[in-house]
C-alpha positions as a printed Julia matrix, in Angstrom:
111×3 Matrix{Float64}:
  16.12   11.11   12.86
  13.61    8.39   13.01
  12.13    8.91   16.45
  12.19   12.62   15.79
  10.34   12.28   12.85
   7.83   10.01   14.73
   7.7    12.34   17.92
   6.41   14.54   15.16
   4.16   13.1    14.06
   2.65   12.26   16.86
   2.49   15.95   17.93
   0.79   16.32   14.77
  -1.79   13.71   15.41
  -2.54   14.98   18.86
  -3.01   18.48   17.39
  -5.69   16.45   14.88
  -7.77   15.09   17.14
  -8.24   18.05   19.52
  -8.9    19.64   16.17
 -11.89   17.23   15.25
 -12.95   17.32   18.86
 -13.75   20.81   18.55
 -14.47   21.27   15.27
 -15.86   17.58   14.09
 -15.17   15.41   10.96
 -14.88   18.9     8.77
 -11.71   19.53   10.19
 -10.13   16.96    8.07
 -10.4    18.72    5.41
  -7.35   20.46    4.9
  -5.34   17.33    5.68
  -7.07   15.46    2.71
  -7.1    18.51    0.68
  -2.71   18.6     1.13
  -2.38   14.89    1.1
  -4.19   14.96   -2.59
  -2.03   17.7    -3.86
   0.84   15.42   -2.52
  -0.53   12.03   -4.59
  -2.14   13.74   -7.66
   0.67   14.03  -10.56
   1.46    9.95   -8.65
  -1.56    8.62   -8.6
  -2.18    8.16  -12.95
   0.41    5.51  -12.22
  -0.9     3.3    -9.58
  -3.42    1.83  -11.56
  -0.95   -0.48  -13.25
   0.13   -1.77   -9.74
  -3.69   -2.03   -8.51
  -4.44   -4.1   -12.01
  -1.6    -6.22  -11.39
  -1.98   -6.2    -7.95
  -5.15   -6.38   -5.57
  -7.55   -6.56   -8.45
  -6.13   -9.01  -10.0
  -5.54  -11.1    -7.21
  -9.25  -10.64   -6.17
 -10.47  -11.75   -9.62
  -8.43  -15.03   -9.2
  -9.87  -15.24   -5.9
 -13.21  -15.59   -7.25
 -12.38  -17.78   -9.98
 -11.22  -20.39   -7.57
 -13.91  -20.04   -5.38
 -16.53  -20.17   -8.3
 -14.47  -23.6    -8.91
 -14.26  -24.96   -5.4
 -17.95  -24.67   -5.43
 -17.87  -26.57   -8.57
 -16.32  -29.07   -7.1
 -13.06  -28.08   -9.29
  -9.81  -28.03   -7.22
  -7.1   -27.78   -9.58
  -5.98  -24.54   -9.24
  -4.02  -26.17   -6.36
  -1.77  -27.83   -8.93
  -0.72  -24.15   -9.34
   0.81  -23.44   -6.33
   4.73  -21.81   -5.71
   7.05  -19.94   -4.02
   8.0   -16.98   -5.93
  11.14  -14.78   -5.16
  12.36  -11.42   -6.33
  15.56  -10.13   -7.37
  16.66   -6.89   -4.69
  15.68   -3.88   -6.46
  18.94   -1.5    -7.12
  19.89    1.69   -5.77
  19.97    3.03   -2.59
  17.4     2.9     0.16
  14.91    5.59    1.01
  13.02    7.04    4.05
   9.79    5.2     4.9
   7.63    5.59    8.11
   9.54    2.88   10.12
  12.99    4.32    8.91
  14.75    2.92    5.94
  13.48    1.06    3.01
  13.65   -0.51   -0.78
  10.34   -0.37   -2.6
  10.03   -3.9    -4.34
   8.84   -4.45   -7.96
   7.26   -7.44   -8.01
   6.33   -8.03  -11.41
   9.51   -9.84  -12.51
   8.71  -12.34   -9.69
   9.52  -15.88  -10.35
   8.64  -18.97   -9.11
  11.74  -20.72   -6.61
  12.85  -23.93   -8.35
C-alpha cells in the first residue's frame, strides 16, 4: 500500500510540473486552494504547538545568544536529556508508511 501510494504520488507530481511548465507558477493554485480547505478547521490548533514549539525555542535561542555575547554562559548548567512516554493507541498512515504522532509536552528530563 505504501509504494502504491508513493507511485501515486509521484504520478501526481509529474502531472504538476508539466502543469507549471505550461501554464507557470498560477497553476498552483488549485493545489493550495485544496490543501487549505484540507488544514483550515486544523490549523486554530497549531498555534499552541508553534508557541510551545519553534517559537519558543527561537526566543530561548536568542536569549542565550544575547548572553554569550555578554559573556554569560550559564544557560549551559541547564542542559538534559529529555524522554517521552509512547503515546497510546494505534498507529496511523504517514508519508513513509506507519506512524505515532508524539506529544512532547509531558517531556521529562532522563535521570
Amino acid at each position: 500500500a505504501a509504494r502504491q501510494r508513493r507511485d501515486l504520488a509521484i504520478e501526481g507530481y509529474l502531472r504538476l510540473r508539466e502543469r507549471v511548465q505550461q501554464q507557470g507558477p498560477e497553476a498552483l493554485d488549485e493545489l493550495y486552494a485544496a490543501a487549505v480547505g484540507l488544514v483550515r478547521d486544523k490549523a486554530a490548533g497549531w498555534h499552541h504547538h508553534w508557541e510551545r514549539g519553534p517559537h519558543r525555542q527561537a526566543e530561548t535561542t536568542r536569549e542565550h545568544i544575547a548572553d554569550l555575547a555578554g559573556g554569560d554562559g550559564a544557560h549551559l548548567r541547564q542542559s538534559s536529556v529529555y524522554t517521552a512516554d509512547s503515546p497510546p493507541g494505534p498507529r496511523r498512515t504517514g508519508m513513509c508508511g506507519m506512524l505515532k504522532v508524539w506529544d512532547l509536552d509531558g517531556a521529562h528530563p532522563v535521570s
